Amino acid sequence: ERFGSWTTQYGYANLITQAKLLEMGEVVDGAIEVAGYRFGTLMACFEPFPSRELLEMMHHLAAQGGRVVWSGMPPVLLRDGSPAKQYWEALTGVQYSPTNHHGRLAPGRLIRFEGVLDDVDPMVVLTDFLVDRVYTLRPQEDTAVVARMKDQPVATHRTTSAGGSVTVLGFRPRDDQSGTMGYDVRYLFEILHALGAYDPTGTFEDINDNTEYLSRSTDYLVCRFPNGAIALAPHLRELEESWFGGFARNEDEDRITMEHLNLPPNIVHLEAFQVAGYTVDYIGHNAMTFRMEDDILVAFAGAHCNEIDINGATWRFAERSMGLIAWAPIEQERRGAAGALLQIRVHGEGEVYIPAPNVPEDAELVAEGAKLGSRGETIEATIEDGVLTFTSSPESSGRWLFVVPTSEN
């Protein structure tokens, strides 16, 4: 619930202002491309003064097969002060008659869903704040009603010939992820899920392994990264917090707050956990990240662990549980003068086995020196069949280690 502002409390989407979206975004083949990323769903959470360019972008996105969701107040004026009615109605397939009161005050009233949103439970409107006003809509031809407040249509949905859609929610869908009401409020999530915003990979039958979907429906916060890495950690979304507030952190006040928080165990325990096309078994603490390439575990970071099972293959990287064990290949632009190929950090003592499929067998393992970026002592290690083996000692534990090619290479 602490995510965002009082009008946006939803952490399972990427947020961007309308100005930045228009500056950086472009509709390409049914998705919006922003800084090299593609987004198939665009939602306006509360946008009373859209620009004409934004409505045109939404129109192009839906026409090419993307999803558009409009939530809350239908716009009366565009950002430049000109009328918005004709552009918004052409986009949504909905007619709306503005009132002097900006919608209906409806605290305690019930909104029931139907059509493509039929699986979403009825929602009670909580307040009479502006963001909780409810707007009666008149769907045009080929636009379906998908929610009503008593007998009044308050949400609509239309599809395009390319398979896209435009959904109008004439209300603010609640999503109180911390359970402060005593129950899980997840209307925004369920609506986006019903509209197809959280597509699974399709690897598993009848299983949604989308990372954002898993973050809202399991005990773990799950993230994916552009290089293919998957990270997860225990999700504290059900923890009811009580911070002092303000615009800066105060260690003394934080300490008092922490004494009264009932923190859950900080343990990651995965059994056949299906995420982003992988089936994972793992036990550890804190956060865990892994990255696979060609069925090889090329990067990993975890605490109090010594192995992970991915898609039925067990990767045992230490003889005993290590306080921390992490490694990753080094990108070309970061390799430095020595041409370092692999970066490793281990907290603990014992035998360590690091997958190193692209490392020559005569490469060396060296510790970072006393000066940042300097070369320290060489650590005895072997590289055979794509596996780097060495002993983590008291001297090397807790230090950055690097695999570097020998001078002949």
Coordinates of C-alpha atoms in Angstrom, one line a residue:
E1 CA 0.0 0.0 0.0
R2 CA 2.9 2.3 0.5
F3 CA 3.8 2.1 -3.2
G4 CA 3.0 5.2 -5.2
S5 CA 0.7 8.0 -4.2
W6 CA -2.9 8.2 -2.9
T7 CA -4.2 7.9 -6.4
T8 CA -1.8 5.2 -7.5
Q9 CA -1.1 2.3 -5.1
Y10 CA -0.2 -0.5 -7.5
G11 CA 3.2 -2.0 -7.7
Y12 CA 2.7 -4.6 -10.5
A13 CA 3.0 -2.3 -13.5
N14 CA 5.5 0.2 -14.8
L15 CA 4.5 3.8 -14.2
I16 CA 5.2 6.7 -16.6
T17 CA 3.7 10.2 -16.9
Q18 CA 1.7 11.1 -20.0
A19 CA 4.4 13.6 -21.0
K20 CA 7.2 11.1 -20.8
L21 CA 5.2 8.5 -22.6
L22 CA 4.6 10.8 -25.5
E23 CA 8.2 11.9 -25.5
M24 CA 9.7 8.4 -25.4
G25 CA 7.0 6.0 -26.5
E26 CA 5.9 4.7 -29.9
V27 CA 3.3 2.2 -31.0
V28 CA 4.9 -0.6 -32.9
D29 CA 3.2 -3.8 -34.0
G30 CA 0.5 -3.8 -31.2
A31 CA 2.7 -2.6 -28.3
I32 CA 4.2 0.6 -27.0
E33 CA 8.0 0.7 -27.2
V34 CA 9.7 2.8 -24.6
A35 CA 13.5 2.8 -24.3
G36 CA 13.8 -0.6 -25.8
Y37 CA 11.0 -2.3 -23.9
R38 CA 7.6 -3.4 -25.2
F39 CA 4.3 -3.0 -23.3
G40 CA 1.1 -4.5 -24.6
T41 CA -1.2 -2.9 -22.1
L42 CA -1.6 0.9 -21.4
M43 CA -3.7 2.0 -18.5
A44 CA -4.7 5.6 -17.5
C45 CA -5.3 5.4 -13.7
F46 CA -6.6 9.0 -13.3
E47 CA -6.1 11.3 -16.2
P48 CA -8.7 14.1 -16.2
F49 CA -6.8 16.2 -18.8
P50 CA -5.3 14.0 -21.5
S51 CA -3.6 15.4 -24.5
R52 CA -5.0 14.7 -27.9
E53 CA -1.7 12.9 -28.7
L54 CA -2.2 10.5 -25.8
L55 CA -5.7 9.6 -27.0
E56 CA -4.4 9.1 -30.5
M57 CA -1.6 6.8 -29.2
M58 CA -4.2 4.8 -27.3
H59 CA -6.3 4.5 -30.5
H60 CA -3.3 3.3 -32.5
L61 CA -2.4 0.8 -29.8
A62 CA -5.8 -0.8 -29.7
A63 CA -6.1 -0.7 -33.5
Q64 CA -2.9 -2.8 -33.8
G65 CA -3.9 -5.4 -31.2
G66 CA -2.8 -3.8 -27.9
R67 CA -4.9 -3.3 -24.7
V68 CA -6.1 0.1 -23.5
V69 CA -7.7 0.6 -20.1
W70 CA -9.2 3.9 -19.0
S71 CA -10.0 4.3 -15.3
G72 CA -11.9 6.9 -13.4
M73 CA -13.0 10.3 -14.7
P74 CA -13.9 10.6 -18.4
P75 CA -12.2 13.7 -19.6
V76 CA -14.1 16.9 -20.4
L77 CA -11.2 19.0 -21.6
L78 CA -7.9 18.1 -23.3
R79 CA -4.6 19.3 -21.8
D80 CA -4.7 22.4 -24.1
G81 CA -8.2 23.4 -22.9
S82 CA -10.1 22.3 -26.0
P83 CA -13.0 19.8 -25.8
A84 CA -12.1 16.1 -25.2
K85 CA -15.5 14.6 -25.8
Q86 CA -15.3 13.6 -29.5
Y87 CA -11.8 12.1 -29.2
W88 CA -12.4 10.2 -26.0
E89 CA -15.8 8.8 -27.3
A90 CA -14.2 7.8 -30.6
L91 CA -11.5 5.9 -28.7
T92 CA -13.8 4.2 -26.1
G93 CA -17.0 3.6 -28.0
V94 CA -18.8 5.2 -25.0
Q95 CA -20.9 8.3 -24.6
Y96 CA -20.6 10.3 -21.4
S97 CA -22.6 13.4 -20.2
P98 CA -20.6 15.5 -17.8
T99 CA -22.2 16.7 -14.6
N100 CA -21.4 19.6 -12.2
H101 CA -20.5 17.1 -9.5
H102 CA -17.9 15.2 -11.5
G103 CA -19.6 11.8 -11.2
R104 CA -21.7 10.3 -8.5
L105 CA -20.9 10.1 -4.8
A106 CA -21.3 6.4 -4.1
P107 CA -19.6 5.4 -0.8
G108 CA -20.9 1.9 0.3
R109 CA -22.5 1.1 -3.1
L110 CA -21.7 -2.2 -4.9
I111 CA -20.3 -2.6 -8.4
R112 CA -20.9 -5.9 -10.0
F113 CA -18.9 -7.2 -13.0
E114 CA -20.0 -9.2 -16.0
G115 CA -18.9 -10.1 -19.5
V116 CA -15.1 -10.4 -19.8
L117 CA -14.9 -9.3 -16.2
D118 CA -17.4 -11.8 -14.9
D119 CA -14.9 -13.6 -12.7
V120 CA -14.1 -10.5 -10.7
D121 CA -15.8 -10.3 -7.3
P122 CA -18.2 -7.4 -6.6
M123 CA -16.5 -4.3 -5.3
V124 CA -17.7 -1.8 -2.7
V125 CA -16.9 1.9 -3.3
L126 CA -15.3 3.2 -0.1
T127 CA -15.2 7.0 -0.1
D128 CA -16.7 10.1 -1.6
F129 CA -13.3 11.5 -2.6
L130 CA -12.9 12.7 -6.2
V131 CA -10.9 9.6 -7.1
D132 CA -13.8 7.4 -5.9
R133 CA -16.6 9.1 -7.9
V134 CA -18.5 6.7 -10.2
Y135 CA -19.4 7.7 -13.7
T136 CA -22.4 6.4 -15.6
L137 CA -21.6 5.4 -19.2
R138 CA -23.7 4.9 -22.4
P139 CA -22.1 2.2 -24.6
Q140 CA -22.3 2.7 -28.3
E141 CA -22.8 -0.1 -30.8
D142 CA -20.3 -3.0 -30.5
T143 CA -19.3 -1.9 -27.0
A144 CA -20.3 -4.2 -24.2
V145 CA -21.2 -3.4 -20.6
V146 CA -18.8 -5.2 -18.2
A147 CA -19.8 -3.6 -14.8
R148 CA -22.9 -2.0 -13.3
M149 CA -23.8 -0.1 -10.1
K150 CA -27.3 -1.3 -9.5
D151 CA -28.8 -0.9 -13.1
Q152 CA -26.4 1.8 -14.3
P153 CA -23.5 0.8 -16.7
V154 CA -20.2 1.9 -15.1
A155 CA -17.7 -0.1 -17.2
T156 CA -17.5 -1.0 -20.8
H157 CA -15.3 -3.1 -23.2
R158 CA -14.9 -3.1 -26.9
T159 CA -12.6 -5.1 -29.2
T160 CA -10.9 -4.1 -32.4
S161 CA -10.5 -6.1 -35.6
A162 CA -6.9 -6.6 -34.8
G163 CA -7.7 -8.3 -31.5
G164 CA -7.0 -5.2 -29.4
S165 CA -9.3 -3.8 -26.8
V166 CA -10.4 -0.6 -25.0
T167 CA -11.9 -1.0 -21.6
V168 CA -13.4 1.9 -19.6
L169 CA -13.7 1.7 -15.8
G170 CA -16.0 4.5 -14.7
F171 CA -14.6 4.1 -11.2
R172 CA -11.3 3.5 -9.3
P173 CA -10.6 -0.2 -9.0
R174 CA -9.3 -0.8 -5.5
D175 CA -6.2 -2.7 -4.8
D176 CA -5.0 -2.7 -1.2
Q177 CA -2.2 -5.3 -1.3
S178 CA -1.4 -5.0 2.4
G179 CA -4.7 -6.3 3.6
T180 CA -5.4 -3.3 5.9
M181 CA -9.2 -3.9 5.6
G182 CA -8.8 -7.4 7.0
Y183 CA -9.1 -9.1 3.6
D184 CA -7.2 -9.0 0.3
V185 CA -8.4 -6.3 -2.0
R186 CA -7.2 -7.0 -5.5
Y187 CA -9.8 -5.6 -8.0
L188 CA -7.3 -3.8 -10.2
F189 CA -5.1 -6.9 -10.4
E190 CA -8.1 -9.2 -11.2
I191 CA -9.4 -6.8 -13.9
L192 CA -6.0 -6.5 -15.6
H193 CA -5.5 -10.3 -15.3
A194 CA -9.0 -10.9 -16.9
L195 CA -8.1 -8.6 -19.8
G196 CA -4.9 -10.5 -20.5
A197 CA -2.3 -8.0 -19.2
Y198 CA -0.3 -10.7 -17.4
D199 CA 0.4 -13.1 -20.2
P200 CA 2.1 -16.4 -19.2
T201 CA 5.0 -17.8 -21.2
G202 CA 2.8 -20.8 -22.3
T203 CA 5.4 -23.3 -21.0
F204 CA 3.1 -24.8 -18.5
E205 CA -0.5 -25.8 -19.1
D206 CA -3.0 -23.9 -17.1
I207 CA -0.3 -22.2 -15.1
N208 CA 0.4 -18.4 -15.2
D209 CA 4.2 -18.1 -14.7
N210 CA 4.2 -14.3 -15.4
T211 CA 6.5 -12.6 -12.8
E212 CA 4.0 -9.8 -12.0
Y213 CA 1.2 -12.3 -11.7
L214 CA 3.3 -14.4 -9.2
S215 CA 4.2 -11.3 -7.3
R216 CA 0.5 -10.5 -6.5
S217 CA -0.6 -14.1 -6.0
T218 CA 2.2 -15.9 -4.1
D219 CA 4.4 -15.2 -1.1
Y220 CA 7.3 -13.9 -3.2
L221 CA 8.0 -10.7 -5.1
V222 CA 9.3 -11.8 -8.4
C223 CA 11.1 -9.7 -11.0
R224 CA 12.6 -10.4 -14.5
F225 CA 15.4 -8.5 -16.2
P226 CA 16.3 -7.7 -19.8
N227 CA 19.3 -10.1 -19.8
G228 CA 17.0 -13.0 -18.7
A229 CA 17.7 -13.0 -15.0
I230 CA 14.9 -13.9 -12.6
A231 CA 15.0 -12.6 -9.0
L232 CA 12.7 -13.2 -6.1
A233 CA 12.4 -12.5 -2.4
P234 CA 9.9 -12.9 0.4
H235 CA 7.1 -10.4 -0.3
L236 CA 6.0 -8.3 2.7
R237 CA 2.8 -7.2 1.0
E238 CA 0.6 -8.5 3.9
L239 CA 2.7 -6.8 6.6
E240 CA 0.8 -4.0 8.1
E241 CA 3.3 -1.2 8.6
S242 CA 3.1 1.9 10.8
W243 CA 5.9 4.3 9.9
F244 CA 6.1 7.8 11.3
G245 CA 5.9 9.4 7.8
G246 CA 7.6 12.5 6.7
F247 CA 10.1 13.2 3.9
A248 CA 13.2 11.7 5.4
R249 CA 14.1 8.6 7.4
N250 CA 15.0 8.8 11.1
E251 CA 17.0 5.8 12.5
D252 CA 15.7 6.3 16.0
E253 CA 12.1 6.4 14.8
D254 CA 12.7 3.4 12.5
R255 CA 14.1 1.4 15.4
I256 CA 10.9 2.0 17.4
T257 CA 8.7 1.0 14.5
M258 CA 10.7 -2.2 13.8
E259 CA 10.3 -3.3 17.4
H260 CA 6.5 -3.5 16.8
L261 CA 6.5 -5.1 13.4
N262 CA 5.7 -8.8 13.2
L263 CA 8.2 -9.7 10.4
P264 CA 7.7 -13.1 8.8
P265 CA 10.6 -15.5 8.4
N266 CA 13.1 -14.3 5.7
I267 CA 13.3 -17.6 4.0
V268 CA 12.9 -18.6 0.4
H269 CA 11.5 -22.1 0.1
L270 CA 10.6 -23.1 -3.5
E271 CA 9.1 -26.4 -4.4
A272 CA 8.4 -26.9 -8.1
F273 CA 7.9 -23.1 -8.3
Q274 CA 7.0 -22.3 -11.9
V275 CA 8.3 -18.9 -13.1
A276 CA 9.1 -17.4 -16.5
G277 CA 9.3 -20.8 -18.1
Y278 CA 11.4 -22.5 -15.3
T279 CA 10.5 -25.0 -12.6
V280 CA 12.6 -24.2 -9.5
D281 CA 13.4 -25.9 -6.3
Y282 CA 15.5 -24.0 -3.8
I283 CA 16.0 -23.2 -0.1
G284 CA 17.8 -20.1 1.1
H285 CA 17.4 -16.7 2.8
N286 CA 16.8 -13.1 1.7
A287 CA 16.8 -12.6 -2.1
M288 CA 17.8 -15.1 -4.8
T289 CA 18.6 -14.4 -8.5
F290 CA 19.5 -16.8 -11.3
R291 CA 20.1 -16.6 -15.0
M292 CA 20.1 -19.5 -17.5
E293 CA 21.7 -19.6 -21.0
D294 CA 21.4 -22.7 -23.2
D295 CA 20.3 -24.7 -20.1
I296 CA 23.5 -23.6 -18.2
L297 CA 23.3 -21.7 -14.9
V298 CA 25.5 -18.8 -15.9
A299 CA 24.7 -16.4 -13.0
F300 CA 23.4 -16.8 -9.5
A301 CA 23.2 -14.9 -6.2
G302 CA 21.8 -16.4 -3.0
A303 CA 22.2 -16.5 0.8
H304 CA 22.5 -19.5 3.1
C305 CA 22.3 -22.0 0.3
N306 CA 24.5 -24.4 -1.7
E307 CA 22.3 -25.7 -4.6
I308 CA 19.4 -25.0 -6.8
D309 CA 17.3 -27.3 -9.1
I310 CA 16.1 -25.7 -12.3
N311 CA 14.0 -27.7 -14.8
G312 CA 15.0 -31.0 -13.2
A313 CA 18.7 -30.3 -13.3
T314 CA 20.5 -29.8 -9.9
W315 CA 23.2 -27.2 -9.7
R316 CA 25.3 -27.9 -6.6
F317 CA 27.7 -25.0 -6.3
A318 CA 29.1 -25.6 -2.8
E319 CA 29.7 -28.5 -0.4
R320 CA 28.0 -26.7 2.4
S321 CA 25.6 -23.8 2.9
M322 CA 27.3 -20.5 2.3
G323 CA 26.3 -17.2 3.9
L324 CA 26.4 -15.7 0.4
I325 CA 27.4 -17.2 -3.0
A326 CA 27.2 -15.2 -6.2
W327 CA 28.7 -15.2 -9.7
A328 CA 28.1 -13.7 -13.1
P329 CA 29.9 -13.3 -16.4
I330 CA 31.4 -9.8 -16.9
E331 CA 30.2 -7.8 -19.9
Q332 CA 32.7 -6.8 -22.5
E333 CA 32.8 -3.1 -21.5
R334 CA 33.5 -4.0 -17.9
R335 CA 36.4 -6.4 -18.3
G336 CA 39.2 -3.9 -17.8
A337 CA 42.8 -4.3 -18.8
A338 CA 43.1 -7.8 -17.5
G339 CA 40.1 -9.0 -19.5
A340 CA 38.3 -10.5 -16.5
L341 CA 35.6 -13.0 -17.6
L342 CA 33.8 -13.9 -14.4
Q343 CA 33.1 -12.2 -11.1
I344 CA 32.5 -14.2 -7.9
R345 CA 31.8 -13.5 -4.2
V346 CA 31.5 -16.2 -1.5
H347 CA 30.9 -15.7 2.2
G348 CA 31.9 -18.9 3.9
E349 CA 34.5 -21.6 3.8
G350 CA 34.6 -24.8 1.8
E351 CA 34.7 -26.3 -1.7
V352 CA 32.9 -24.2 -4.4
Y353 CA 31.9 -25.2 -7.9
I354 CA 31.0 -22.4 -10.3
P355 CA 29.6 -23.2 -13.9
A356 CA 32.0 -21.5 -16.3
P357 CA 31.1 -22.8 -19.8
N358 CA 32.9 -20.0 -21.7
V359 CA 36.1 -19.8 -19.6
P360 CA 39.3 -21.3 -20.9
E361 CA 40.7 -24.1 -18.7
D362 CA 44.0 -22.3 -18.2
A363 CA 42.4 -19.1 -16.8
E364 CA 43.3 -17.9 -13.3
L365 CA 41.3 -17.0 -10.3
V366 CA 42.5 -13.9 -8.5
A367 CA 41.3 -11.9 -5.6
E368 CA 40.8 -8.2 -5.7
G369 CA 43.7 -6.3 -4.1
A370 CA 43.7 -3.8 -1.3
K371 CA 43.0 -1.0 -3.8
L372 CA 39.7 -1.1 -5.6
G373 CA 40.1 -2.7 -9.0
S374 CA 43.7 -3.9 -8.3
R375 CA 44.9 -7.4 -8.7
G376 CA 45.6 -9.3 -5.5
E377 CA 46.9 -12.9 -4.9
T378 CA 46.1 -15.8 -7.2
I379 CA 43.8 -18.5 -5.7
E380 CA 44.4 -22.1 -6.5
A381 CA 41.6 -23.3 -8.8
T382 CA 40.9 -25.7 -11.6
I383 CA 38.6 -25.4 -14.6
E384 CA 37.4 -28.8 -16.0
D385 CA 34.4 -29.6 -18.2
G386 CA 33.1 -26.1 -17.9
V387 CA 33.2 -26.0 -14.0
L388 CA 35.5 -23.8 -11.9
T389 CA 36.5 -25.5 -8.6
F390 CA 38.3 -23.8 -5.7
T391 CA 38.3 -23.7 -1.9
S392 CA 36.8 -20.6 -0.3
S393 CA 39.2 -19.9 2.6
P394 CA 39.1 -17.3 5.5
E395 CA 41.4 -15.2 3.3
S396 CA 39.2 -15.2 0.2
S397 CA 35.8 -15.2 2.0
G398 CA 33.9 -12.0 1.6
R399 CA 36.2 -10.6 -1.2
W400 CA 35.6 -10.1 -4.9
L401 CA 37.2 -12.8 -7.0
F402 CA 37.8 -12.6 -10.7
V403 CA 38.5 -15.2 -13.4
V404 CA 41.0 -13.7 -15.8
P405 CA 42.7 -15.2 -18.8
T406 CA 46.4 -16.0 -18.5
S407 CA 48.9 -13.7 -20.3
E408 CA 49.2 -16.2 -23.2
N409 CA 45.4 -15.7 -23.9

